[in-house]
Short mmCIF file of C-alpha atoms in Angstrom, two decimals:
data_model
loop_
_atom_site.label_atom_id
_atom_site.label_comp_id
_atom_site.label_asym_id
_atom_site.label_seq_id
_atom_site.Cartn_x
_atom_site.Cartn_y
_atom_site.Cartn_z
CA UNK A 80 -0.02 114.17 67.05
CA UNK A 81 -1.98 117.21 66.21
CA UNK A 82 -5.55 118.07 65.70
CA UNK A 83 -7.03 118.66 62.26
CA UNK A 84 -10.00 120.86 62.28
CA UNK A 85 -12.68 120.48 59.27
CA UNK A 86 -16.05 120.86 58.23
CA UNK A 87 -18.56 117.97 58.20
CA UNK A 88 -19.49 117.51 54.66
CA UNK A 89 -20.60 114.43 52.52
CA UNK A 90 -19.67 114.11 49.01
CA UNK A 91 -21.79 115.93 46.64
CA UNK A 92 -21.24 117.53 43.13
CA UNK A 93 -21.51 120.78 45.11
CA UNK A 94 -18.54 119.94 47.01
CA UNK A 95 -16.62 119.74 43.98
CA UNK A 96 -17.79 122.96 42.75
CA UNK A 97 -16.96 124.66 46.05
CA UNK A 98 -13.51 123.16 46.20
CA UNK A 99 -12.25 122.55 42.52
CA UNK A 100 -8.86 122.78 43.23
CA UNK A 101 -8.87 120.11 46.01
CA UNK A 102 -7.53 116.56 45.11
CA UNK A 103 -10.18 113.89 45.10
CA UNK A 104 -9.09 110.24 44.88
CA UNK A 105 -9.68 108.56 41.42
CA UNK A 106 -9.43 104.92 41.49
CA UNK A 107 -10.87 101.81 40.41
CA UNK A 108 -12.82 102.13 43.71
CA UNK A 109 -15.38 104.95 44.04
CA UNK A 110 -14.17 106.51 47.34
CA UNK A 111 -16.69 109.36 47.14
CA UNK A 112 -18.70 107.98 50.03
CA UNK A 113 -15.60 107.80 52.11
CA UNK A 114 -15.37 111.68 52.24
CA UNK A 115 -16.33 113.04 55.55
CA UNK A 116 -15.45 116.76 55.24
CA UNK A 117 -13.05 119.32 53.94
CA UNK A 118 -10.63 121.61 55.79
CA UNK A 119 -10.77 125.46 55.50
CA UNK A 120 -7.84 125.42 53.13
CA UNK A 121 -9.75 123.02 50.78
CA UNK A 122 -8.14 119.56 51.77
CA UNK A 123 -10.66 116.80 51.42
CA UNK A 124 -10.93 114.32 54.46
CA UNK A 125 -11.46 110.70 53.94
CA UNK A 126 -12.53 108.07 56.37
CA UNK A 127 -9.84 105.50 56.29
CA UNK A 128 -11.57 102.52 57.62
CA UNK A 129 -14.68 103.21 55.16
CA UNK A 130 -12.11 103.21 52.24
CA UNK A 131 -11.49 99.62 53.34
CA UNK A 132 -15.17 98.89 53.55
CA UNK A 133 -15.65 100.16 49.97
CA UNK A 134 -13.15 97.73 48.63
CA UNK A 135 -14.93 94.76 50.49
CA UNK A 136 -18.38 95.81 49.35
CA UNK A 137 -17.24 96.19 45.68
CA UNK A 138 -15.43 92.80 45.80
CA UNK A 139 -18.58 91.06 47.12
CA UNK A 140 -20.84 92.69 44.69
CA UNK A 141 -18.57 91.73 41.69
CA UNK A 142 -18.62 88.09 43.05
CA UNK A 143 -14.88 88.07 43.90
CA UNK A 144 -13.83 85.07 45.69
CA UNK A 145 -10.51 85.83 47.75
CA UNK A 146 -9.86 82.15 48.26
CA UNK A 147 -8.72 81.83 44.70
CA UNK A 148 -5.81 84.39 45.40
CA UNK A 149 -5.23 84.20 49.14
CA UNK A 150 -4.76 81.34 51.76
CA UNK A 151 -7.24 82.75 54.34
CA UNK A 152 -9.34 85.61 55.05
CA UNK A 153 -6.77 87.34 57.16
CA UNK A 154 -4.38 87.65 54.03
CA UNK A 155 -7.20 88.98 52.02
CA UNK A 156 -7.98 91.54 54.92
CA UNK A 157 -4.18 92.55 55.16
CA UNK A 158 -4.31 92.97 51.12
CA UNK A 159 -7.06 95.39 51.27
CA UNK A 160 -5.46 97.29 53.95
CA UNK A 161 -2.29 97.43 51.98
CA UNK A 162 -4.16 98.73 49.07
CA UNK A 163 -5.80 101.53 51.04
CA UNK A 164 -2.43 102.55 52.64
CA UNK A 165 -0.92 102.49 49.19
CA UNK A 166 -3.47 104.65 47.91
CA UNK A 167 -3.06 107.00 50.79
CA UNK A 168 0.60 107.18 50.19
CA UNK A 169 0.27 108.04 46.63
CA UNK A 170 -2.16 110.90 47.20
CA UNK A 171 -0.04 112.35 49.98
CA UNK A 172 2.57 112.73 47.64
CA UNK A 173 4.26 116.14 47.73
CA UNK A 174 3.37 116.88 44.16
CA UNK A 175 -0.14 117.55 44.93
CA UNK A 176 -0.56 121.03 46.13
CA UNK A 177 -3.76 120.23 48.34
CA UNK A 178 -3.74 116.51 49.03
CA UNK A 179 -6.29 114.94 50.86
CA UNK A 180 -6.31 113.89 54.50
CA UNK A 181 -7.08 110.41 55.75
CA UNK A 182 -8.75 110.31 59.24
CA UNK A 183 -7.66 107.18 61.12
CA UNK A 184 -8.77 108.24 64.64
CA UNK A 185 -11.07 105.49 65.55
CA UNK A 186 -12.57 107.30 68.54
CA UNK A 187 -13.56 110.13 66.53
CA UNK A 188 -14.89 108.28 63.73
CA UNK A 189 -16.99 106.09 65.80
CA UNK A 190 -18.10 108.33 68.70
CA UNK A 191 -18.08 111.99 67.41
CA UNK A 192 -18.45 111.93 63.41
CA UNK A 193 -21.82 110.17 63.78
CA UNK A 194 -23.24 112.89 66.08
CA UNK A 195 -22.25 115.97 63.72
CA UNK A 196 -24.50 117.59 61.62
CA UNK A 197 -23.54 118.76 58.02
CA UNK A 198 -21.34 121.77 57.90
CA UNK A 199 -20.52 121.32 61.75
CA UNK A 200 -16.91 121.82 62.67
CA UNK A 201 -14.83 119.54 64.59
CA UNK A 202 -11.36 118.07 65.11
CA UNK A 203 -9.79 114.81 64.98
CA UNK A 204 -6.18 113.53 66.00
CA UNK A 205 -3.82 113.44 63.01
CA UNK A 206 -1.44 110.27 63.28
CA UNK A 207 1.58 112.13 61.55
CA UNK A 208 4.27 112.51 64.13
CA UNK A 209 5.25 115.95 64.74
CA UNK A 210 8.98 115.12 65.76
CA UNK A 211 10.39 117.30 63.28
#
């Protein structure tokens, strides 16, 4: 594991203007609200768990009934988690020059992030193995 330093920033059009070469996720779901910041080199940082919440919220707003497609709630939750994981894998692809990062550091997201002010710097644990 390594620490990733980033600047606390919420998504705004200004962020896109300041970091036009950064990769933003474009999907059937609008993940802009899951953006929590940007690194010095322009990599956009997404809140992994909020990405899942966005799917649940959108499905609920659209009247989606998971019981039509899944045997139980756990299967539906697993499917949402898999969808987010696939999205992350697709955007972490090496063909992106400045791919986004996905914060899964639960302690950071629940205890530190809520206390940060806009443009404040902080660090979170990246779960990528550094065994190479």
